[in-house]
PDB file of C-alpha atoms in Angstrom:
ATOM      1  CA  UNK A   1     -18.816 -30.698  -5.815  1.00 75.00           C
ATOM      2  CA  UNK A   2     -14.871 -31.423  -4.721  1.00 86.00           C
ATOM      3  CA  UNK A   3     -12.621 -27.756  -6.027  1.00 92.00           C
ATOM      4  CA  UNK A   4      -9.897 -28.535  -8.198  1.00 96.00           C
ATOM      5  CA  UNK A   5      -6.616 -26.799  -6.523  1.00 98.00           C
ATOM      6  CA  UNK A   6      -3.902 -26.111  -8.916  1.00 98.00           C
ATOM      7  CA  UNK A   7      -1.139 -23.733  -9.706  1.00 98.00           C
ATOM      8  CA  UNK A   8      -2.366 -20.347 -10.619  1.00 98.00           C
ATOM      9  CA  UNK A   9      -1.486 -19.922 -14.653  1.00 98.00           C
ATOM     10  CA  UNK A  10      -1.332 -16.400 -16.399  1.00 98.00           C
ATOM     11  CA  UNK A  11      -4.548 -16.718 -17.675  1.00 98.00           C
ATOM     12  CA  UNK A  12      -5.949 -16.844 -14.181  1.00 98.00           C
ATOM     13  CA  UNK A  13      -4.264 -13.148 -13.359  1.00 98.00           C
ATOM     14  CA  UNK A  14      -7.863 -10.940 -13.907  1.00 98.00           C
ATOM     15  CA  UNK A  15     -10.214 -13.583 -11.571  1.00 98.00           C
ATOM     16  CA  UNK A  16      -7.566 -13.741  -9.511  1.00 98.00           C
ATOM     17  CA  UNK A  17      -7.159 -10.154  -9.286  1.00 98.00           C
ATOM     18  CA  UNK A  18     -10.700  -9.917  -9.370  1.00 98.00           C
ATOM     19  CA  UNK A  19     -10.819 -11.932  -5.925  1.00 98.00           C
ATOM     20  CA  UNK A  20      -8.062 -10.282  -4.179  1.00 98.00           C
ATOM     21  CA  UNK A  21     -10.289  -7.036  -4.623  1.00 98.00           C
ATOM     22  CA  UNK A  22     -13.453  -8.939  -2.771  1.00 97.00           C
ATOM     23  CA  UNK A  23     -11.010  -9.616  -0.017  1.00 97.00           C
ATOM     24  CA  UNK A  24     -10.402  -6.123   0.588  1.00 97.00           C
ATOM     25  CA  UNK A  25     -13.204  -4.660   0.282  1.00 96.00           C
ATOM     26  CA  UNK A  26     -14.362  -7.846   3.104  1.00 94.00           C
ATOM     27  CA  UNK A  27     -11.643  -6.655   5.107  1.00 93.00           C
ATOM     28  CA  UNK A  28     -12.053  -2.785   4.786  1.00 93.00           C
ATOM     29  CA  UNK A  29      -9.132  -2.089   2.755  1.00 94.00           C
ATOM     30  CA  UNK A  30      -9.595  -1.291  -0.418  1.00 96.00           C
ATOM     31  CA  UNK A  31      -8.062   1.741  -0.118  1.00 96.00           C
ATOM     32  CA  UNK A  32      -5.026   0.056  -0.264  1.00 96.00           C
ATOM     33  CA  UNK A  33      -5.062  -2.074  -2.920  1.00 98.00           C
ATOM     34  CA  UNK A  34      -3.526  -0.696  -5.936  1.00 97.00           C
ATOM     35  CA  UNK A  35      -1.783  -4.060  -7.667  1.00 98.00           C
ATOM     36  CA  UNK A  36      -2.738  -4.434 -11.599  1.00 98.00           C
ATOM     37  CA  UNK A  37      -2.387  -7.485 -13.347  1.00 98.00           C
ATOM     38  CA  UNK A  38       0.686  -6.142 -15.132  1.00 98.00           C
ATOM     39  CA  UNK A  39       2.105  -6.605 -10.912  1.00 98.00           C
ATOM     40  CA  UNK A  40       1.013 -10.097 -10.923  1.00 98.00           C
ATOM     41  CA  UNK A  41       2.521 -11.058 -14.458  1.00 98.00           C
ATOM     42  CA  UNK A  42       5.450 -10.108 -13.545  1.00 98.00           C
ATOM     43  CA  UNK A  43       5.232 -10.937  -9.146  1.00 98.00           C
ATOM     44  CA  UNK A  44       4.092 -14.441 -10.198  1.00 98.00           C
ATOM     45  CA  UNK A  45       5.737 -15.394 -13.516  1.00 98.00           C
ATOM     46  CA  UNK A  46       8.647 -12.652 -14.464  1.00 98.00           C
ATOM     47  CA  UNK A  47      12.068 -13.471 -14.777  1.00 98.00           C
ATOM     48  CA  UNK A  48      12.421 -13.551 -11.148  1.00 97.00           C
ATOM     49  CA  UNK A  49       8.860 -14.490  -9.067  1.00 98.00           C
ATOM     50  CA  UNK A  50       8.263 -13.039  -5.815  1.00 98.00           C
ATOM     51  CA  UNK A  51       4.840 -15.431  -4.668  1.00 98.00           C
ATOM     52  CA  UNK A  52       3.261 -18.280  -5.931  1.00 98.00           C
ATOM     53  CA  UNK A  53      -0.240 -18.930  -6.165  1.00 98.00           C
ATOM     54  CA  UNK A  54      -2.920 -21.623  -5.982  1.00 98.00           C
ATOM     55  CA  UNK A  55      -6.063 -21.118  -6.917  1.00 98.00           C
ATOM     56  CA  UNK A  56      -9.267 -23.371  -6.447  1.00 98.00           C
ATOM     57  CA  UNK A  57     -11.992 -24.518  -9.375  1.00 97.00           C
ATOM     58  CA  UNK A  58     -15.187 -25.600  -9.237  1.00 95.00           C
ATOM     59  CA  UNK A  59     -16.593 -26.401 -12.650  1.00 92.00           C
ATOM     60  CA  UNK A  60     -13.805 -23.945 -14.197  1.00 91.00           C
ATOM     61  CA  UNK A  61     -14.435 -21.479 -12.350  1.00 95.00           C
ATOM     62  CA  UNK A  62     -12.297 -20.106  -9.686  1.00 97.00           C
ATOM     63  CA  UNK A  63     -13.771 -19.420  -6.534  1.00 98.00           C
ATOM     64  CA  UNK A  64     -10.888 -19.239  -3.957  1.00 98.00           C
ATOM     65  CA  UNK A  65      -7.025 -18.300  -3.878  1.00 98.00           C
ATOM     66  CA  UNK A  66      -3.974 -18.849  -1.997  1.00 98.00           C
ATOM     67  CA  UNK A  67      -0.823 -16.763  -2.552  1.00 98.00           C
ATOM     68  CA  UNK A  68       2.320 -17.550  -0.363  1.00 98.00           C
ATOM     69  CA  UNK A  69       6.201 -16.954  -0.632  1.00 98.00           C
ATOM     70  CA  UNK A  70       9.339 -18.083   0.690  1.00 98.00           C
ATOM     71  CA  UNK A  71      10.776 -17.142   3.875  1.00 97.00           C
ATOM     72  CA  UNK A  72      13.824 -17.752   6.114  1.00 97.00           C
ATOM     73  CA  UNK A  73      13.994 -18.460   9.587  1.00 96.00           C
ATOM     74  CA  UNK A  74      17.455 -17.718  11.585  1.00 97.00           C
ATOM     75  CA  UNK A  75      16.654 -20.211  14.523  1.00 96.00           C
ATOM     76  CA  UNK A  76      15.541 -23.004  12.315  1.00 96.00           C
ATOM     77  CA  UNK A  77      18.194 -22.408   9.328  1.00 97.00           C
ATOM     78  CA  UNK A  78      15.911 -23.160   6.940  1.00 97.00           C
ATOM     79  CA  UNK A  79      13.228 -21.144   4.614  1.00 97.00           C
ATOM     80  CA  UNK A  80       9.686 -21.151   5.364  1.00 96.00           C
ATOM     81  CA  UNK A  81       6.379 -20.126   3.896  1.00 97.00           C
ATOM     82  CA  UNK A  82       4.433 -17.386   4.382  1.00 97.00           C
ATOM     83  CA  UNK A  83       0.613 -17.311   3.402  1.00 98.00           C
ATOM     84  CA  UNK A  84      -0.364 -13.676   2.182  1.00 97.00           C
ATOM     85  CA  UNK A  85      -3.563 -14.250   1.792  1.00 96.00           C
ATOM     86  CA  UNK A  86      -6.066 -16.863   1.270  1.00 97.00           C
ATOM     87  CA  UNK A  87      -9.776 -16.202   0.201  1.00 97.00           C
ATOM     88  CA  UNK A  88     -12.889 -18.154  -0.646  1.00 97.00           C
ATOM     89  CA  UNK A  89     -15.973 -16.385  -2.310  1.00 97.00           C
ATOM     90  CA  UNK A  90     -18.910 -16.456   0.809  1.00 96.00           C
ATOM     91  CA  UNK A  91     -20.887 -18.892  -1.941  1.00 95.00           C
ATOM     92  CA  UNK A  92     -18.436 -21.640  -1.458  1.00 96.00           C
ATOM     93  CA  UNK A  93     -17.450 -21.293   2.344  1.00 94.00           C
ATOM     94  CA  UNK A  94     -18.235 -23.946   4.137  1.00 91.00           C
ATOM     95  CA  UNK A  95     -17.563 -26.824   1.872  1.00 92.00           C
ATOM     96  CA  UNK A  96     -13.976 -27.362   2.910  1.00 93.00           C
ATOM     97  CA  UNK A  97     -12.180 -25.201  -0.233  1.00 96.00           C
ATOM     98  CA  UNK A  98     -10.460 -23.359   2.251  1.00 96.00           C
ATOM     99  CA  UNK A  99      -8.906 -26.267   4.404  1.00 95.00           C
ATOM    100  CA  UNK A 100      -7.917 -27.919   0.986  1.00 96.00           C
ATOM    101  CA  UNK A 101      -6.118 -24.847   0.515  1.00 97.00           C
ATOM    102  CA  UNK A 102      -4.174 -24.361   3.749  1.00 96.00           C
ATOM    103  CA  UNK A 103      -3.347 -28.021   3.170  1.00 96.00           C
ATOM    104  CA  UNK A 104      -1.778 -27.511  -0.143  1.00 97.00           C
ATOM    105  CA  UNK A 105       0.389 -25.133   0.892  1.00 97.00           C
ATOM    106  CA  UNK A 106       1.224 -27.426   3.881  1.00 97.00           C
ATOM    107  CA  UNK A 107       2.215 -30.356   1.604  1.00 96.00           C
ATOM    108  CA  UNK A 108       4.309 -27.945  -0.275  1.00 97.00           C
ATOM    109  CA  UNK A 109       6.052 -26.241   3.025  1.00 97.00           C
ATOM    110  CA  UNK A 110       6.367 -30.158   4.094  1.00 97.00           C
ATOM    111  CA  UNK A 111       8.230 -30.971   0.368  1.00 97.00           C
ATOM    112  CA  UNK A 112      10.530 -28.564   0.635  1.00 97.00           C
ATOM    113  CA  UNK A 113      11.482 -29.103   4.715  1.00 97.00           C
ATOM    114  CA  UNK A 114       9.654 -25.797   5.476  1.00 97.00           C
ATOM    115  CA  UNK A 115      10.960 -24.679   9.055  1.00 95.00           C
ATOM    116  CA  UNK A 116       7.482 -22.653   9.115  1.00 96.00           C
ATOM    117  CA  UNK A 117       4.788 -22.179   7.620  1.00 97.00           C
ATOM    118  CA  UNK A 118       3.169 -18.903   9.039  1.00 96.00           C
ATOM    119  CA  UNK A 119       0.791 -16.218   8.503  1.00 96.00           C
ATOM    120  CA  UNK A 120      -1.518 -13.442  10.209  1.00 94.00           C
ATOM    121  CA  UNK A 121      -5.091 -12.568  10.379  1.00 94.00           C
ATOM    122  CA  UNK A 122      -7.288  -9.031  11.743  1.00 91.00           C
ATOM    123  CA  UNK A 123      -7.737  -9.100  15.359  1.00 92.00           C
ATOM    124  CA  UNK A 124     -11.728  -8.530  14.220  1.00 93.00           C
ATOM    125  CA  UNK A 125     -11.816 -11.462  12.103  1.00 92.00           C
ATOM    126  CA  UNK A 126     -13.358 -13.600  14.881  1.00 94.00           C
ATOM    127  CA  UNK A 127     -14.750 -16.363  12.114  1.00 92.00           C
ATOM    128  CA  UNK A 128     -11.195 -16.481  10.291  1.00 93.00           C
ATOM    129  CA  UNK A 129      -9.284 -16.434  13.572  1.00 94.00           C
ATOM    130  CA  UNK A 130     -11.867 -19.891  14.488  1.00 95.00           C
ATOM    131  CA  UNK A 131     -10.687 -21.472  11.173  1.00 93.00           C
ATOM    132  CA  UNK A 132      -7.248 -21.380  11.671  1.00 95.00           C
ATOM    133  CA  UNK A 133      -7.030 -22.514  15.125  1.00 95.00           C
ATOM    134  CA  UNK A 134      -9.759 -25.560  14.268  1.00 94.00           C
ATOM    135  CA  UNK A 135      -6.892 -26.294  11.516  1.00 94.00           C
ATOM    136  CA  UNK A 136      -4.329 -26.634  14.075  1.00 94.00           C
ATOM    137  CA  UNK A 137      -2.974 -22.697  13.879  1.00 95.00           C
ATOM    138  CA  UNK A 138      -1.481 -21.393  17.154  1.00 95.00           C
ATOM    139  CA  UNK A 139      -2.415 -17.000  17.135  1.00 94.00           C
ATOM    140  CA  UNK A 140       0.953 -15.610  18.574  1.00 94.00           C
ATOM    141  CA  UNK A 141      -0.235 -12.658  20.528  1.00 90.00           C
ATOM    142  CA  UNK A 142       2.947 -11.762  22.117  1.00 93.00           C
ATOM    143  CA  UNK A 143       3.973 -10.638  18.672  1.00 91.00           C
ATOM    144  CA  UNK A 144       3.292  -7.242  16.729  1.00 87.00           C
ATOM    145  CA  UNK A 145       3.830  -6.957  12.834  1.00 89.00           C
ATOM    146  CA  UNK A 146       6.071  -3.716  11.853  1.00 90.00           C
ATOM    147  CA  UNK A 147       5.213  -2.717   8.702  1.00 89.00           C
ATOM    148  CA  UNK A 148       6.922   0.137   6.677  1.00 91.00           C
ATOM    149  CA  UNK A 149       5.129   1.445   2.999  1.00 90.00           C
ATOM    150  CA  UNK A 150       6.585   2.878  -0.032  1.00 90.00           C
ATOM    151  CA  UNK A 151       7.264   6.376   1.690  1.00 93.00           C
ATOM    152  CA  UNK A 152       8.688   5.149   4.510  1.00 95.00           C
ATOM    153  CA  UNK A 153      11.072   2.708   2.785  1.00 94.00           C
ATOM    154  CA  UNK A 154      12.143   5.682   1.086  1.00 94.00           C
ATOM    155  CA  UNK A 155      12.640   7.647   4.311  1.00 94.00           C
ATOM    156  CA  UNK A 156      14.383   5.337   6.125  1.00 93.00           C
ATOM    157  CA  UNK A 157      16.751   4.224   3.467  1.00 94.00           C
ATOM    158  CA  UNK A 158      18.040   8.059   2.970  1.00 94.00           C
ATOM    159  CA  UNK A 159      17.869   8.755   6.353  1.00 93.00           C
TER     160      UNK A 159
END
């Protein structure tokens, strides 16, 4: 059966949410995830949205996500995306969902003259890592993400 993709709506916040908690626990960290679906009202649809979201259907039922947001490039001059995550329940792998996905997301970096469209994956993620290269992907290893949380922000910005 072909997935519908389409815009994530409001009323898709708790299987969406619901999702993004089987991707952590697949990738051994959910420990960190503490977003509730009052985060993703207002992250996807408040006064000012910080991600968008596509999700995929199959007989009205999501089974797979998407969530990307803008970002800017200083040697292109222009804005990119960035994919935070994508994620396809294990039942429906395998059938293409998540290449229709990726693709989405590169139709809409390609409407709106994306310089980039970017994202990263674990180093252990072997079968992930196989997808995105097979989809045309390059995996950057000269380059290290820097990541600072909530405590750290805070430290650094009095500091």
């Amino acid at each position: 059966m072909e997935p519908v993709i389409c815009p994530m709506l409001p009323q898709d916040i708790t299987a969406v949410l619901g999702l993004v908690r089987e991707l952590a626990v697949y990738e051994r960290l959910e420990h960190d995830l503490v977003a509730t679906e009052a985060d993703y009202q207002t992250a996807f649809f408040g006064d000012q949205p910080a991600a968008e979201a596509i999700v995929a259907e199959i007989d009205s039922e999501l089974v797979g996500y998407a969530m990307f947001f803008s970002t800017f490039s200083s040697f292109k001059g222009r804005a990119g995306i960035w994919l935070e995550d994508i994620y396809v329940q294990p039942a429906h792998r395998s059938c293409g969902i998540g290449k229709s996905l990726l693709k989405e997301i590169a139709s809409i970096a390609e409407n709106r003259h994306a310089g980039r469209y970017e994202w990263c994956v674990l180093d252990w993620n072997k079968t992930a890592i196989d997808f995105y290269e097979k989809a045309g992907g390059t995996i950057l290893d000269e380059w290290r993400i820097v990541r600072l949380e909530e405590g750290e922000i805070a430290s650094l910005s009095k500091s």
